[in-house]
Coordinates of C-alpha atoms in Angstrom, one line a residue:
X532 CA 108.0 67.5 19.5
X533 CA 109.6 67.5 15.7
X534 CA 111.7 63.8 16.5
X535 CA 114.4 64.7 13.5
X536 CA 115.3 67.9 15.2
X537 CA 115.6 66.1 18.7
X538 CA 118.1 63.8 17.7
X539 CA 119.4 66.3 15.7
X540 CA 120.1 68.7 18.5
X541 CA 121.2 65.3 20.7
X542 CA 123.8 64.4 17.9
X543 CA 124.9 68.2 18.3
X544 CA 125.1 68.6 22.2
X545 CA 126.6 65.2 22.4
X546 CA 129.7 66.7 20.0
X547 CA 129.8 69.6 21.7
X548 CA 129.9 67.5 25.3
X549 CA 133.0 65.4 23.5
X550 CA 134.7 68.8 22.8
X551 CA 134.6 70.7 26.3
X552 CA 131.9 73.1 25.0
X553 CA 129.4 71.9 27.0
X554 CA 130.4 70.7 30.5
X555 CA 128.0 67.7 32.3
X556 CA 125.5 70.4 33.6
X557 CA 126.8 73.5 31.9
X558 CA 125.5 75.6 29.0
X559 CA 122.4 75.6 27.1
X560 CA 121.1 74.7 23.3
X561 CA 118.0 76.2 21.6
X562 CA 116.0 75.6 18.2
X563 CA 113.3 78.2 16.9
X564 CA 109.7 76.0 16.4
X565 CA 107.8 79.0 15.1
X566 CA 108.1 82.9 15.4
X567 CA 107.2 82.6 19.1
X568 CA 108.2 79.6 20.3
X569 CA 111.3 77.8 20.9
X570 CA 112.7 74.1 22.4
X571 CA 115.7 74.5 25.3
X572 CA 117.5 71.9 27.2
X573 CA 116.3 72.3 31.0
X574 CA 118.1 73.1 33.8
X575 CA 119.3 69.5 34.7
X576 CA 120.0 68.4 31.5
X577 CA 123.1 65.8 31.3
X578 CA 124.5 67.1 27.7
X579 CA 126.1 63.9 26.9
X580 CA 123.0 62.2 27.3
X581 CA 120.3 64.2 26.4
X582 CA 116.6 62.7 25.9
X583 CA 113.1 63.9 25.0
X584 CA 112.7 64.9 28.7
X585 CA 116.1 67.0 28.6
X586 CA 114.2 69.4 26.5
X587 CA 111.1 72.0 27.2
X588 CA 109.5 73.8 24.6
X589 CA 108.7 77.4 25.6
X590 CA 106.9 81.1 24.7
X591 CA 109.6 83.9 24.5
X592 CA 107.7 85.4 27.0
X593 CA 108.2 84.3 30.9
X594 CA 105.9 81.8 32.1
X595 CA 106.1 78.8 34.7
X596 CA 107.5 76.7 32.5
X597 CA 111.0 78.9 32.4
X598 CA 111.4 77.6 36.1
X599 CA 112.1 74.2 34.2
X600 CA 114.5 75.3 31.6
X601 CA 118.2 76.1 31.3
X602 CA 119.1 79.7 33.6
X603 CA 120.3 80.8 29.9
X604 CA 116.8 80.7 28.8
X605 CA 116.2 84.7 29.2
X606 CA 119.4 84.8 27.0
X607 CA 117.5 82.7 24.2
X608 CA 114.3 84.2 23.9
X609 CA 115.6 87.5 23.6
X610 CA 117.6 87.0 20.9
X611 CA 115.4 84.8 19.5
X612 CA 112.9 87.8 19.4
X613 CA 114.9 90.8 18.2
X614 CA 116.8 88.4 15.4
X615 CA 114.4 87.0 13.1
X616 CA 117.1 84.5 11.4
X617 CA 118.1 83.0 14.0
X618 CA 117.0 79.5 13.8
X619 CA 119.5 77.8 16.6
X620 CA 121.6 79.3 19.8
X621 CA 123.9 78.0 22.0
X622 CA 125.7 78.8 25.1
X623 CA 128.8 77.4 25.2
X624 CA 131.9 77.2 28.2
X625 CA 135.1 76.2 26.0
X626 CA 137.5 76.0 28.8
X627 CA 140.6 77.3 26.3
X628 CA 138.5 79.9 25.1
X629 CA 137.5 81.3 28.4
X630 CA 140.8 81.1 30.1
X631 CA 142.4 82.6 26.9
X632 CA 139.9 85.5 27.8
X633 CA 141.2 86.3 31.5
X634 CA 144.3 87.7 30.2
X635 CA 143.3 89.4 26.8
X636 CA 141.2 92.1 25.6
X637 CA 140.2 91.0 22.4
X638 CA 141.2 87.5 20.2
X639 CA 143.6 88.2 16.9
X640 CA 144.2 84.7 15.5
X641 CA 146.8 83.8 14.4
X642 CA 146.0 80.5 12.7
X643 CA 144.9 80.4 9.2
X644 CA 141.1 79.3 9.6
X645 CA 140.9 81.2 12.4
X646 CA 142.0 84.9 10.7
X647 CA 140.6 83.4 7.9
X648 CA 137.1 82.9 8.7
X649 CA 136.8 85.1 12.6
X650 CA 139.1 87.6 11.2
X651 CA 141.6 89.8 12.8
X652 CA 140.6 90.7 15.6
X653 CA 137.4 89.7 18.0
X654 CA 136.8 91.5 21.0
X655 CA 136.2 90.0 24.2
X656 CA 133.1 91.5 25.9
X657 CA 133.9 92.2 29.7
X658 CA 130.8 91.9 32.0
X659 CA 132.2 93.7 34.5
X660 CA 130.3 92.6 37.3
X661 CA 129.9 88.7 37.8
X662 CA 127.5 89.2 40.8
X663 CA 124.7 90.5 38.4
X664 CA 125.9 89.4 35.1
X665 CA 123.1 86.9 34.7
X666 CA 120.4 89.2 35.5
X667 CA 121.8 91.9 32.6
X668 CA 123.5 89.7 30.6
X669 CA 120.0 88.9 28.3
X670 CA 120.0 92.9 27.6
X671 CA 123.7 93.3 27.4
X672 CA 124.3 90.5 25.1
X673 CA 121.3 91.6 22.5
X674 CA 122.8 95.2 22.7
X675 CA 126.3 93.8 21.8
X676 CA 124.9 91.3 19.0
X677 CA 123.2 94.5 17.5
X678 CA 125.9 96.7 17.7
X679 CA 128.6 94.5 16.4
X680 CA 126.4 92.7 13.4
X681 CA 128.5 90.0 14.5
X682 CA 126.7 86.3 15.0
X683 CA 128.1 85.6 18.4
X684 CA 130.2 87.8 21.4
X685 CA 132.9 86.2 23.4
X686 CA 132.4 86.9 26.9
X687 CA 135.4 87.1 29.3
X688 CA 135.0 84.2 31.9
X689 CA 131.8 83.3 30.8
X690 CA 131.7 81.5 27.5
X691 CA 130.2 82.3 23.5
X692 CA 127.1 82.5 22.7
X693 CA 126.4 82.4 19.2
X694 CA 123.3 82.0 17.2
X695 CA 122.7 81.1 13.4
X696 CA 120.3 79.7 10.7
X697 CA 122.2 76.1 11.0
X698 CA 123.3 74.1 13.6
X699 CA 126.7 73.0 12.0
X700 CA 127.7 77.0 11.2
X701 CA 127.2 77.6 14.8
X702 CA 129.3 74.5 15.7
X703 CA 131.7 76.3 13.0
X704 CA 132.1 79.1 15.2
X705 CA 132.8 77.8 18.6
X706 CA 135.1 75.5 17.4
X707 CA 137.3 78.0 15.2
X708 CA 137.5 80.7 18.4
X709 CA 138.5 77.8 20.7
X710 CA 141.0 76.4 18.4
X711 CA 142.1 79.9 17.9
X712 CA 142.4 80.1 21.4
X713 CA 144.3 76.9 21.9
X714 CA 146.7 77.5 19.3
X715 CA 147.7 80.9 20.7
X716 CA 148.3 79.4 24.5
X717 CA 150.1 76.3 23.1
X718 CA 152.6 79.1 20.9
X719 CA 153.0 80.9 24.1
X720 CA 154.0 77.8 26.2
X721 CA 156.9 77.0 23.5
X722 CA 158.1 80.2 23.3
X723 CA 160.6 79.4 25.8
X724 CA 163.3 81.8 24.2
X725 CA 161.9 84.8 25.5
X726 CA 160.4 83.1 28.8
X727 CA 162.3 83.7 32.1
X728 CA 161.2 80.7 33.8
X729 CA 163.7 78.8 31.1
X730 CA 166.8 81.3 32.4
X731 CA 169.4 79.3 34.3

């Protein structure tokens, strides 16, 4: 195992732990080792303390080994196969993001880095269907990455997942859609001129 990209992707998940992407036992991290082959966190994997035994390295075809790694992992090797630049994905659970995404359709930031680099409007992907959404959602999600040409799809209740050629662009992302998301609730709970619950 490639030691500078383990404590590369350790630095990383730990960061992402700190920020509430990642809760203790709660999303997955990926890197591409070669056209085929890729290194995931495993299914018990503590993401604030992550080790040389927190990782597997896999085909991106279904073998014993998958029973090991993160339930995300059919989400991984998909996308790892259909898009040839991407070099890291992550699954992440931003709890601002995902309870902005209960009550909307679709994200329009409203903060400058946000419309500045997301742009005006991201929609929110609705899986319909929890019950079966992790059986589909490795087909669903490809489909939706291909259609949109967009880097990552914002999935109502679920999370982001987002791939890209470098780790810190992918950080990029997650963190501009949940500050976008942040910024929008926190505007909304001091808009108390318009809010009945302020009406005496």
């Amino acid at each position: 195992m490639d030691q500078k990209l383990l404590e590369h992707l350790q630095r990383v998940s730990l960061s992402m732990f700190r920020k509430g992407f990642f809760s203790i036992f709660r999303g997955s991290i990926s890197a591409r080792l070669s056209p085929t082959r890729f290194i995931i966190n495993k299914q018990n994997a503590v993401f604030d303390s992550l080790d040389e035994g927190s990782f597997i390295v896999l085909q991106d075809k279904l073998d014993y080994r998958w029973q090991e790694s993160s339930m995300d992992t059919p989400i991984h090797a998909n996308l790892y196969k259909y898009f040839t630049e991407a070099r890291f994905i992550a699954y992440a659970r931003p709890l601002h993001a995902i309870a902005y995404s209960l009550n909307h359709e679709d994200l329009k930031p409203k903060d400058y880095l946000g419309y500045s680099m997301l742009g005006s409007k991201i929609e929110i992907y609705d899986p319909k269907n929890y019950k079966d959404w992790q059986d589909r959602a490795p087909v669903d999600i490809l489909h939706y990455l291909q259609e949109s040409k967009r880097r990552f799809i914002f999935i109502k209740g679920c999370g982001i997942v987002v791939y890209h050629r470098e780790l810190q662009s992918l950080l990029k992302v997650l963190d501009l859609i949940e500050g976008s998301c942040q910024v929008l609730q926190l505007a909304n709970m001091t808009d108390y001129e318009t809010d009945e619950r302020f009406n005496v």
